[in-house]
mmCIF file of C-alpha atoms in Angstrom:
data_model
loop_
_atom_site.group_PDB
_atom_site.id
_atom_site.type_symbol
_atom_site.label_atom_id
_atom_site.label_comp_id
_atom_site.label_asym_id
_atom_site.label_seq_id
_atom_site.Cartn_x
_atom_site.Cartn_y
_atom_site.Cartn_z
ATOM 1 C CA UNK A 1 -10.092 -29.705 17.963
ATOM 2 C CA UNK A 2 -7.244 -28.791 15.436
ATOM 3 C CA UNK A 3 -8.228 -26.714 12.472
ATOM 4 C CA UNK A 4 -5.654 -28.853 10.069
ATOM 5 C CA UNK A 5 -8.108 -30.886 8.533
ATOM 6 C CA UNK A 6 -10.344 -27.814 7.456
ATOM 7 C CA UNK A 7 -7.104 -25.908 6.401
ATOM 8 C CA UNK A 8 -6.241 -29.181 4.176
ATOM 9 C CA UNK A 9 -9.255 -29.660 2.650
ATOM 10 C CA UNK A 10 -9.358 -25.882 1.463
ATOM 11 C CA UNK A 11 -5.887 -26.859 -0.190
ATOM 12 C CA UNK A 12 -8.070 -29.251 -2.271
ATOM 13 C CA UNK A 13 -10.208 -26.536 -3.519
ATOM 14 C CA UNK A 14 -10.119 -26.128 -7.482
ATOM 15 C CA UNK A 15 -10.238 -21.926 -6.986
ATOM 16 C CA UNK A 16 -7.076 -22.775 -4.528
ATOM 17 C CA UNK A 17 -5.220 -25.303 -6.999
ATOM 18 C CA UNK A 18 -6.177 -22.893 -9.926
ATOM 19 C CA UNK A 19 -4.145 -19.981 -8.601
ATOM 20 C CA UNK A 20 -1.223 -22.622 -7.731
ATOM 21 C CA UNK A 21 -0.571 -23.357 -11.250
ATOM 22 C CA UNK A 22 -0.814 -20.427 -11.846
ATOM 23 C CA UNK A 23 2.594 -18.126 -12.176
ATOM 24 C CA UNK A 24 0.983 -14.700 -12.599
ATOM 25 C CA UNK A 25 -2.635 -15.066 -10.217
ATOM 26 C CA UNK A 26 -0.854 -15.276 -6.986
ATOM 27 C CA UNK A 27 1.599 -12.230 -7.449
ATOM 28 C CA UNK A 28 -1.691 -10.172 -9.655
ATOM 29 C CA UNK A 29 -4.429 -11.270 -6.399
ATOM 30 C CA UNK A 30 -1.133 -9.944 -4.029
ATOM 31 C CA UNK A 31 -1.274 -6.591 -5.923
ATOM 32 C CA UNK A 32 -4.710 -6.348 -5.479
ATOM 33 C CA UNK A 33 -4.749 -6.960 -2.406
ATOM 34 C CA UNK A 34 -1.917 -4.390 -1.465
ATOM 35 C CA UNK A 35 -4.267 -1.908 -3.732
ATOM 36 C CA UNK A 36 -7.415 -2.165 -0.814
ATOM 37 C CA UNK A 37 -4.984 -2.221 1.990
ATOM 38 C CA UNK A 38 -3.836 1.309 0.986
ATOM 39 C CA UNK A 39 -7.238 2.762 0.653
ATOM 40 C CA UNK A 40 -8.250 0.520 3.596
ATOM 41 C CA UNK A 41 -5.689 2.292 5.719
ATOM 42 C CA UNK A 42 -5.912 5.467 4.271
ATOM 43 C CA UNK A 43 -9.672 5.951 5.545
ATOM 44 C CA UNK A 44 -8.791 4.524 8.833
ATOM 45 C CA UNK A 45 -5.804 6.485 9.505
ATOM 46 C CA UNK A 46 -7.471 9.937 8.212
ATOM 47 C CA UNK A 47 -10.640 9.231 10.635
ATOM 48 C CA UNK A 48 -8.219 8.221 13.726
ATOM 49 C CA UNK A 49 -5.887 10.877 13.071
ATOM 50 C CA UNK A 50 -8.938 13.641 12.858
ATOM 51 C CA UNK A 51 -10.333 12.153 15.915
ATOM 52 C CA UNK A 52 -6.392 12.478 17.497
ATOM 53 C CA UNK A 53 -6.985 16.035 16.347
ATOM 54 C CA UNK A 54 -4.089 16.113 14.167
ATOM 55 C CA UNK A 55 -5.462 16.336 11.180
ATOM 56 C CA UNK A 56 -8.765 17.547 9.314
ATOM 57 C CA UNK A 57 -10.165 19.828 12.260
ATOM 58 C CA UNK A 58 -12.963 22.167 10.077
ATOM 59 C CA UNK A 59 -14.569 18.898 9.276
ATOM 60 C CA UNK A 60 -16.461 17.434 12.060
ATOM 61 C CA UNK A 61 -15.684 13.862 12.836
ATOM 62 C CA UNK A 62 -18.979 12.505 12.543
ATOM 63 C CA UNK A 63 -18.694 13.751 8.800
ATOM 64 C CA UNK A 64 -15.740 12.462 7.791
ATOM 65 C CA UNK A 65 -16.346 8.975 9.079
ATOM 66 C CA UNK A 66 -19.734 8.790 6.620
ATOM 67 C CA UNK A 67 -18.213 10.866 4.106
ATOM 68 C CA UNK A 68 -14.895 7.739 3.653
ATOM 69 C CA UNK A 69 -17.444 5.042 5.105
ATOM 70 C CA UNK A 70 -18.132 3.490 1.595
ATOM 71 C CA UNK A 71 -14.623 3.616 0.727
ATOM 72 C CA UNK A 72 -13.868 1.740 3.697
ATOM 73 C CA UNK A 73 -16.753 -1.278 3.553
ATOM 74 C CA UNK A 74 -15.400 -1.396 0.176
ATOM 75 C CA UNK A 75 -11.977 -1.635 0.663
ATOM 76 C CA UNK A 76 -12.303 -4.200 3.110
ATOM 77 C CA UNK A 77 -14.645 -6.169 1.074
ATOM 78 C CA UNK A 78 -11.794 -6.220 -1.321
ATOM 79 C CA UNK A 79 -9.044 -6.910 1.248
ATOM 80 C CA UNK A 80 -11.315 -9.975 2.616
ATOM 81 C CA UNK A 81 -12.231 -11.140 -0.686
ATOM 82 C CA UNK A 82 -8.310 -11.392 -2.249
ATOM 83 C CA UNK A 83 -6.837 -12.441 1.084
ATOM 84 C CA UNK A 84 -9.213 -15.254 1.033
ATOM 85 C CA UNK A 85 -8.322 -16.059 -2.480
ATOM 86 C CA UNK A 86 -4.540 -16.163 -1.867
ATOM 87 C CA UNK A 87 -5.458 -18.318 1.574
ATOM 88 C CA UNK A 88 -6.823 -20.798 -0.431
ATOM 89 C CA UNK A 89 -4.151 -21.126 -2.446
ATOM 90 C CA UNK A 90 -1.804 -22.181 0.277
ATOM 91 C CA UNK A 91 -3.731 -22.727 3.680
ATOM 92 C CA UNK A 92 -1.503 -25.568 4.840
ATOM 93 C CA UNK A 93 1.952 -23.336 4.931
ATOM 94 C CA UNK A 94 -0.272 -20.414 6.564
ATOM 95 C CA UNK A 95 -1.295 -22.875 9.253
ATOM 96 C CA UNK A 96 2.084 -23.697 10.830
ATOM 97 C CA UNK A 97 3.223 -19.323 10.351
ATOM 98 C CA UNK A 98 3.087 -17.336 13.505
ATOM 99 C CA UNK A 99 2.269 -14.454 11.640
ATOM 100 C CA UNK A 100 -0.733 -15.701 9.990
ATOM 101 C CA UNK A 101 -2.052 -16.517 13.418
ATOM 102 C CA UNK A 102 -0.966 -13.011 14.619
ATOM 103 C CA UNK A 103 -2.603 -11.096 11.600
ATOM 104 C CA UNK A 104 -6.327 -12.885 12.074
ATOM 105 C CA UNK A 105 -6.508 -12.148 15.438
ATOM 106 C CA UNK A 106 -5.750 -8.605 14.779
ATOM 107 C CA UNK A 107 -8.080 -8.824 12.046
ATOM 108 C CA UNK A 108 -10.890 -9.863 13.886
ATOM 109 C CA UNK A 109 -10.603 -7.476 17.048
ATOM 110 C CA UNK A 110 -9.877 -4.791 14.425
ATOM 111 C CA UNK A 111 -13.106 -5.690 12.671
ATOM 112 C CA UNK A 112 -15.266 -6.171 15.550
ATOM 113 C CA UNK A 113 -13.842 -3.107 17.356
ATOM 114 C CA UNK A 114 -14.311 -1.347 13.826
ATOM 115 C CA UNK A 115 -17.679 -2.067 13.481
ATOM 116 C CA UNK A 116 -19.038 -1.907 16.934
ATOM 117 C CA UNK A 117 -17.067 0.823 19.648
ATOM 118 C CA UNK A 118 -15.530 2.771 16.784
ATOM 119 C CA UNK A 119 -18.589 3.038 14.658
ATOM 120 C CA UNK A 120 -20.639 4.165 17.428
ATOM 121 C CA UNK A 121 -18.187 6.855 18.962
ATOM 122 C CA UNK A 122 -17.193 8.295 15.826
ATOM 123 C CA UNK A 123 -20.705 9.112 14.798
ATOM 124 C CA UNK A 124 -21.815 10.673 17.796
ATOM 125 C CA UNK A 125 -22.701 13.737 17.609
ATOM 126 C CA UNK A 126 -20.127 16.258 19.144
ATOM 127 C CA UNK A 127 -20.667 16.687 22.830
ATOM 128 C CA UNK A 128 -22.297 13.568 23.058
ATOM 129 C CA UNK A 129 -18.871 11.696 23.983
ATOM 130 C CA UNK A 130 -15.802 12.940 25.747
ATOM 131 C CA UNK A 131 -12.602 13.355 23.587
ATOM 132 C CA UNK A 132 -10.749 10.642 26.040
ATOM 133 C CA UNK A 133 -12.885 7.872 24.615
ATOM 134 C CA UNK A 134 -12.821 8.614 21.413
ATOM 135 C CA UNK A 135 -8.865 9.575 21.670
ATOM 136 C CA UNK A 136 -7.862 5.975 23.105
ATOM 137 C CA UNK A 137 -10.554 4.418 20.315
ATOM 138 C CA UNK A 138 -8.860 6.288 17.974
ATOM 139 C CA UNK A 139 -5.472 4.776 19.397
ATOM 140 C CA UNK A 140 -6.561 1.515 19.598
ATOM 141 C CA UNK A 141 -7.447 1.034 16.091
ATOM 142 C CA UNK A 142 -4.755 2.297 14.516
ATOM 143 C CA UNK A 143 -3.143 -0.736 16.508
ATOM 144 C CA UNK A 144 -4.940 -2.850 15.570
ATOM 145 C CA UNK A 145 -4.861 -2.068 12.103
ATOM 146 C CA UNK A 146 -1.137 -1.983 11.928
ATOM 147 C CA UNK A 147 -1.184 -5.187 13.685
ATOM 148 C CA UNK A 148 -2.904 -6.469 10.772
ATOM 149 C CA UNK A 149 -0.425 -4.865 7.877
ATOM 150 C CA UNK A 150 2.473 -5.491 9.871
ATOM 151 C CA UNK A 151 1.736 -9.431 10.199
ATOM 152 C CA UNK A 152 0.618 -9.530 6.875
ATOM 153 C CA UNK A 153 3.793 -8.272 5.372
ATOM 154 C CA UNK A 154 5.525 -10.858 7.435
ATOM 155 C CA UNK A 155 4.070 -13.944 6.551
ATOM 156 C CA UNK A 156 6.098 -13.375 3.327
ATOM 157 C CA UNK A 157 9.099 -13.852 5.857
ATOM 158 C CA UNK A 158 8.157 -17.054 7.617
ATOM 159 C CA UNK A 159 8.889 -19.246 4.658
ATOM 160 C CA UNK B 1 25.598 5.738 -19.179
ATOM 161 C CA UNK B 2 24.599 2.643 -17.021
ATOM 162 C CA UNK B 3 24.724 2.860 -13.302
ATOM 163 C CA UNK B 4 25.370 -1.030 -13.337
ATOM 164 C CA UNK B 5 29.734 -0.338 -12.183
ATOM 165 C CA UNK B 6 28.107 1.912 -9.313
ATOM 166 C CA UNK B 7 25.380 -0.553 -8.087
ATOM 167 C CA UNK B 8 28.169 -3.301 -8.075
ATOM 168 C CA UNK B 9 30.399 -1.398 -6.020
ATOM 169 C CA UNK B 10 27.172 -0.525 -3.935
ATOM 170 C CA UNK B 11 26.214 -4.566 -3.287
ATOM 171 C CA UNK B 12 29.697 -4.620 -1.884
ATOM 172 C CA UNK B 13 29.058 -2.147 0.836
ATOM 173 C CA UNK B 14 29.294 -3.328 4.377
ATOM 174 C CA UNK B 15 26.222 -2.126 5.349
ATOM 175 C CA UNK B 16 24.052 -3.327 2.229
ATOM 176 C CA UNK B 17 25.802 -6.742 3.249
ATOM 177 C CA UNK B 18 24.312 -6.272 7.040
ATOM 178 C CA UNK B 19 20.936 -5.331 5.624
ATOM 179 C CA UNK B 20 20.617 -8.119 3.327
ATOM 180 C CA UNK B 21 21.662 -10.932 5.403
ATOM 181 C CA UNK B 22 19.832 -9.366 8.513
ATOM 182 C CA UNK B 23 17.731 -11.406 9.827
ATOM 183 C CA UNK B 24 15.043 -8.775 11.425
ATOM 184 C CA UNK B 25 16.575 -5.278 9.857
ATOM 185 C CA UNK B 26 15.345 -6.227 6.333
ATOM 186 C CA UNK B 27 11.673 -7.484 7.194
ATOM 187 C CA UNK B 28 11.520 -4.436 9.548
ATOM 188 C CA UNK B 29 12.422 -1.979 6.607
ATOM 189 C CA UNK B 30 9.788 -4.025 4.195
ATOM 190 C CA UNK B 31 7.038 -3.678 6.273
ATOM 191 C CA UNK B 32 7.495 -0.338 7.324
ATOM 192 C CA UNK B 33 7.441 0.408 3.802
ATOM 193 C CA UNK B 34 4.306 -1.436 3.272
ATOM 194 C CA UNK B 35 2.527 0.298 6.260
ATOM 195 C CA UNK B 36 3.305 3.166 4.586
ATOM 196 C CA UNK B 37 0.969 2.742 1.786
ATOM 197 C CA UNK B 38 -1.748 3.146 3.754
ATOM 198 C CA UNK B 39 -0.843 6.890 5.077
ATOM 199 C CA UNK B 40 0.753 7.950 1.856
ATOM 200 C CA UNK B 41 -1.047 6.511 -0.933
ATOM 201 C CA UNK B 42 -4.045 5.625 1.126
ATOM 202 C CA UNK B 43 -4.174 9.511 1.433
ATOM 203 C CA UNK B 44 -3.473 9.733 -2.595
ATOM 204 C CA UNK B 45 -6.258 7.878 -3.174
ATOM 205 C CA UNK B 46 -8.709 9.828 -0.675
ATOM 206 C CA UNK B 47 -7.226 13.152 -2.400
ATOM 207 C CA UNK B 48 -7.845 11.437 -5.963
ATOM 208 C CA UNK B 49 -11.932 10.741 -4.877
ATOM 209 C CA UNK B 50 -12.088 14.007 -3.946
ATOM 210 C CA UNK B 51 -10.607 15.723 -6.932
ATOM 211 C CA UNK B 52 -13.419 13.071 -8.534
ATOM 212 C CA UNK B 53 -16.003 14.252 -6.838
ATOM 213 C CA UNK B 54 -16.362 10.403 -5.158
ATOM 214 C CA UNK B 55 -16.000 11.360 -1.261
ATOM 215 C CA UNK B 56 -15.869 14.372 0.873
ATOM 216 C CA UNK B 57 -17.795 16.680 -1.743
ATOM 217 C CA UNK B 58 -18.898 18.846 0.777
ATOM 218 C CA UNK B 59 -15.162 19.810 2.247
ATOM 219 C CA UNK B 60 -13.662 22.512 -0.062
ATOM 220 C CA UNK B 61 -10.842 20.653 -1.992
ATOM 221 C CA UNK B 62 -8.198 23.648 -0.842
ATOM 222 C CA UNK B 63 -9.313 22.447 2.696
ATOM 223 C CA UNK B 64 -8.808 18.840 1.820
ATOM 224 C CA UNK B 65 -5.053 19.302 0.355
ATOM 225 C CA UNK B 66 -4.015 21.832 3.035
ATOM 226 C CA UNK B 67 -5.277 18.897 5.614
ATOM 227 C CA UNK B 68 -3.469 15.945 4.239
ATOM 228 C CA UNK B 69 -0.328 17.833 2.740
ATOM 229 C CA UNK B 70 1.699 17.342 5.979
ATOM 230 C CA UNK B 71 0.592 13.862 6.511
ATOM 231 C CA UNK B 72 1.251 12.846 2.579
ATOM 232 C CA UNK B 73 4.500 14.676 2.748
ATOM 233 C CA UNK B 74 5.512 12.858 6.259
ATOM 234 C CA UNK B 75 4.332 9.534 4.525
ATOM 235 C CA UNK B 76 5.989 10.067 1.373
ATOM 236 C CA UNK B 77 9.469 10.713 3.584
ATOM 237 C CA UNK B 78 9.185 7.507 5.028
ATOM 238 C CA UNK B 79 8.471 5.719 1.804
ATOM 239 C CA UNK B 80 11.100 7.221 0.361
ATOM 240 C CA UNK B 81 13.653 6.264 3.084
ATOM 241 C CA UNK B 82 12.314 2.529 3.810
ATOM 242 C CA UNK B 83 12.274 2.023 -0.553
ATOM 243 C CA UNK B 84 16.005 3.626 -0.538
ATOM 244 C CA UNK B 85 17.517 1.434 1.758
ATOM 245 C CA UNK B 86 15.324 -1.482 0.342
ATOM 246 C CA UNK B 87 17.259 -0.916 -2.477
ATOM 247 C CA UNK B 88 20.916 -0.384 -0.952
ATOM 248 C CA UNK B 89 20.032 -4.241 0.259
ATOM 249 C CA UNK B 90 19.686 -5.438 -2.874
ATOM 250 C CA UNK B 91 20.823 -2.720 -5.419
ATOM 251 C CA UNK B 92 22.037 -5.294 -8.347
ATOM 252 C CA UNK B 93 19.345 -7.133 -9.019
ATOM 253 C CA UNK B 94 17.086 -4.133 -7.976
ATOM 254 C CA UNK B 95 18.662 -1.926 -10.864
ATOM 255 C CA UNK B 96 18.282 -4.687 -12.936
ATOM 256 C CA UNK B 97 14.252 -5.597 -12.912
ATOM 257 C CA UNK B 98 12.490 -5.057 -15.362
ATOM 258 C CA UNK B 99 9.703 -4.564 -12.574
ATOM 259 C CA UNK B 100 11.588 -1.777 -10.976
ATOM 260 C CA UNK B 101 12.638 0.211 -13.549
ATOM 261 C CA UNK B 102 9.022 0.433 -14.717
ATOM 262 C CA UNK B 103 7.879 1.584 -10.983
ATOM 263 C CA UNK B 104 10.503 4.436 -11.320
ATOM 264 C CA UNK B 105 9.303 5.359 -14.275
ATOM 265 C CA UNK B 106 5.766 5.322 -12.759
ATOM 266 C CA UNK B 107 6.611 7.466 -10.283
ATOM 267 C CA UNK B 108 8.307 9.714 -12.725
ATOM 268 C CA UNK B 109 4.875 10.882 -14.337
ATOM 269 C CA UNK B 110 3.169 10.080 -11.375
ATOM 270 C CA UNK B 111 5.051 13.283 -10.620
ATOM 271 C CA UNK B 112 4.712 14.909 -14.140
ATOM 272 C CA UNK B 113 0.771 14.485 -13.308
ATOM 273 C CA UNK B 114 1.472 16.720 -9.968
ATOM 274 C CA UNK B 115 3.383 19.165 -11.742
ATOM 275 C CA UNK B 116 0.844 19.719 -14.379
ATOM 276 C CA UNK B 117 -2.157 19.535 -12.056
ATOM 277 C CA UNK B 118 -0.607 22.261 -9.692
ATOM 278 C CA UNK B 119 0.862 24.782 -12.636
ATOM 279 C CA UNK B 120 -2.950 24.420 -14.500
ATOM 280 C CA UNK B 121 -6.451 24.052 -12.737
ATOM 281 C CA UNK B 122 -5.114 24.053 -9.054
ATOM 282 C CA UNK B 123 -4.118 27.955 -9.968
ATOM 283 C CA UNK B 124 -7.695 28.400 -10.520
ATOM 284 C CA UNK B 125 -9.099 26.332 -7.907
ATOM 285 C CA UNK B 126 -11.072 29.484 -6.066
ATOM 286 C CA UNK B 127 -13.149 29.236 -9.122
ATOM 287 C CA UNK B 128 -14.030 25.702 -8.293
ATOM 288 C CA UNK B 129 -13.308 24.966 -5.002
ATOM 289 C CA UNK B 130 -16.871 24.698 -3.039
ATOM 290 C CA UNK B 131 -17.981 22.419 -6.136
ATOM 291 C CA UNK B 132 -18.681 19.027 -4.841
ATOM 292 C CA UNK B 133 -17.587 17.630 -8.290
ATOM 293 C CA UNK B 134 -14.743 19.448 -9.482
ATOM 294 C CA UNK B 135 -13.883 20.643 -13.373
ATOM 295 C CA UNK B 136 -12.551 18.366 -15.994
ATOM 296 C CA UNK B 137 -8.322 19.356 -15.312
ATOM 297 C CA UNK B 138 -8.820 18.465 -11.619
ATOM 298 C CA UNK B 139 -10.862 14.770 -12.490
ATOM 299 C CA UNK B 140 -8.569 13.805 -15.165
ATOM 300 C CA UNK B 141 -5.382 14.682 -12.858
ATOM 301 C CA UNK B 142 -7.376 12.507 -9.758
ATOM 302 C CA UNK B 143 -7.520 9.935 -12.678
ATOM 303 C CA UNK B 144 -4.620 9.730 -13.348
ATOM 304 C CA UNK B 145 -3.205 9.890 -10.452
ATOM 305 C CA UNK B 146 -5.144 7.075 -8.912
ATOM 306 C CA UNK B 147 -4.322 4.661 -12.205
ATOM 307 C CA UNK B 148 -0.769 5.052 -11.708
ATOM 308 C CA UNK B 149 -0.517 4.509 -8.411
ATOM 309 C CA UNK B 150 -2.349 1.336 -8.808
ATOM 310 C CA UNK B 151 0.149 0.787 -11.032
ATOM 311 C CA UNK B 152 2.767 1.663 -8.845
ATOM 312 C CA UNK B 153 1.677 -0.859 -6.212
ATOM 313 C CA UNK B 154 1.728 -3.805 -8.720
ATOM 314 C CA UNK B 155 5.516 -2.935 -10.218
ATOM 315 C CA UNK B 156 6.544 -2.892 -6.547
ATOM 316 C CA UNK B 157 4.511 -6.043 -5.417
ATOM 317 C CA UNK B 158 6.499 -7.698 -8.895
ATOM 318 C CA UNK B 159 9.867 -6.661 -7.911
ATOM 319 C CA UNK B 160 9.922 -9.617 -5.927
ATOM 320 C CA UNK B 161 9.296 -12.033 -8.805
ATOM 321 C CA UNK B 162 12.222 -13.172 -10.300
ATOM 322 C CA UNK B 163 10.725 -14.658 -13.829
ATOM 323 C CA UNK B 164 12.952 -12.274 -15.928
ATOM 324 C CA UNK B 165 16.003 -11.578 -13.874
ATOM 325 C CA UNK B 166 19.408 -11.573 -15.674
ATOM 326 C CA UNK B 167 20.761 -14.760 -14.140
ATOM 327 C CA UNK B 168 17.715 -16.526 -15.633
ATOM 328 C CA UNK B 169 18.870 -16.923 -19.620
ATOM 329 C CA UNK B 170 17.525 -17.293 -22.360
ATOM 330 C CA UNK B 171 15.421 -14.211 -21.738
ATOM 331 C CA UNK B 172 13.854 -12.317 -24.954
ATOM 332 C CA UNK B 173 16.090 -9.724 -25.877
ATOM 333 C CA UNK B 174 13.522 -7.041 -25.182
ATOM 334 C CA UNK B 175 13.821 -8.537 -21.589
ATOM 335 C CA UNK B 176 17.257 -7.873 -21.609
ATOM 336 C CA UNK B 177 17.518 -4.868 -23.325
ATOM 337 C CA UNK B 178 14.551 -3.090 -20.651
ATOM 338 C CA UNK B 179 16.730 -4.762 -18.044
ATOM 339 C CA UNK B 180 19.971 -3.962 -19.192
ATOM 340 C CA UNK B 181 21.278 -7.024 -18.930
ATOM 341 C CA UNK B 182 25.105 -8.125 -19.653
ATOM 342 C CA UNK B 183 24.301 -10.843 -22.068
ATOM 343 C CA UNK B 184 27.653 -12.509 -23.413
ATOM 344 C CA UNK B 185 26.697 -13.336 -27.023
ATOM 345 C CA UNK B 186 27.755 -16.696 -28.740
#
């Protein structure tokens, strides 16, 4: 089954034909959505790169992933909410760009990795795991996350 | 003095020709620019919450700068680089948007705000170190801070836009005086 018709219809959409219109919402929702990617990034780079013990060692990494947890939900909740708002707005061109393709399957191992593996070794308590685990988690998302910013940039490339 | 004769003669460069009309080079540098938001700023931003008291209130704030300097300062490098030689691709129409030249002044007090944050309450920061919310200097610098670079991002993001670029006339004159556009009159 081809996921055109769906991707069509949400071309149809008045929030999607509202920000077509428009010649400031697109580039303004693009801003904001740059805006969560940073912080986005930022917590998942500082907990990754404290867990790759390069970074942050007095704080334990249990800590740190509770302490920028918030920031994170929220930053992603952002990221999902804008990204979705400049899909709609042209769903049809995203359908036939590699990169779009590229970016939400990154997007959805990053998330489910995020929020399943990661989440649970990161706030184990010390001891509890080995470093090797956590390391190649630690690896992994990073990955995945730049798999995510890197196809996102480029779908501004695949006119 | 305008910096227009030296951006010409720039455009003309071999390799800003390469860059431009390459067809992987230029994405390449883009996105690595992009990516790097999310170490430098992203890091910005965590510094900023915690000069606001908004995350890692328990970790003294010495502790928190000392941890991220080398990151921020490897991050800023490559921002620096990747936005330099975004510009050497495109330096005319670069040096004159109205977009850009509002970004660089952006990052101008962006870096006033450092200056003045380091040379006031960060000299006293053993006072206030351990406090989970930190005085009024160090929250109105993490303001700050954290406004402009949201600012920042949108400038950048608008650089792309071409709605008041010099080949598009008539512009208002303000347009083309904050662009420094060559305007022949009638």
């Amino acid at each position: 089954m081809s996921l055109l018709p769906i991707f069509e219809w949400c071309e149809t959409t008045v929030v999607g034909q509202t920000i077509r219109d428009s010649l400031w919402l697109f580039p303004v929702i693009e801003a904001l959505h740059l805006v969560a990617f940073a912080v986005l990034g930022g917590t998942v780079l500082l907990v990754n790169l404290r867990i790759l013990g390069t970074a942050f060692a007095s704080e334990p990494v249990a800590r740190l992933a509770r302490d920028t947890r918030p920031w994170q939900s929220g930053s992603l909740a952002a990221a999902l909410a804008s990204g979705s708002l400049l899909f709609l707005s042209e769903p049809r061109k995203l359908y036939y760009s590699g990169p779009f393709w590229v970016k939400m399957a990154s997007l959805a191992l990053a998330i489910l990795f995020t929020f399943t593996v990661h989440r649970k070794l990161t706030l184990a308590d010390e001891g509890q795991v080995g470093p090797h685990p956590r390391k190649l988690a630690a690896l992994v998302s990073i990955a995945l996350w730049s798999g995510v910013a890197w196809g996102g940039r480029w779908i501004g490339f695949s006119g | 003095m305008s910096l227009l004769p030296f951006c010409q003669w720039l455009s003309e460069t071999r390799w800003s020709i390469a860059l431009h009309e390459s067809l992987w080079a230029y994405p390449l540098v883009e996105s690595t620019h992009v990516w790097s938001l999310a170490l430098f700023v992203g890091f910005t931003v965590l510094l900023d919450l915690r000069l606001l008291g908004l995350s890692m209130r328990l970790a003294p704030a010495s502790e928190v700068v000392r941890r991220l300097r080398p990151w921020m300062i490897a991050g800023f490098c490559l921002m620096v680089v990747t936005g330099l030689l975004l510009f050497y691709a495109i330096p005319v129409r670069t040096y004159q948007s109205i977009f850009f030249r509002s970004k660089v002044t952006l990052l101008a007090l962006a870096g006033v705000n450092v200056w003045v944050f380091q040379t006031s309450v960060w000299r006293r920061v053993a006072e206030w170190d351990r406090d989970p919310v930190p005085p009024k200097g160090a929250r109105l610098a993490g303001a700050a801070s954290l406004l402009l670079w949201i600012c920042i991002i949108f400038a950048g993001r608008l650089t792309a836009y071409n709605w008041f670029d010099c080949d598009r006339q008539p512009q208002a004159a303000i347009v083309n005086w904050a662009a420094g556009c060559v305007v022949e009159s009638e």
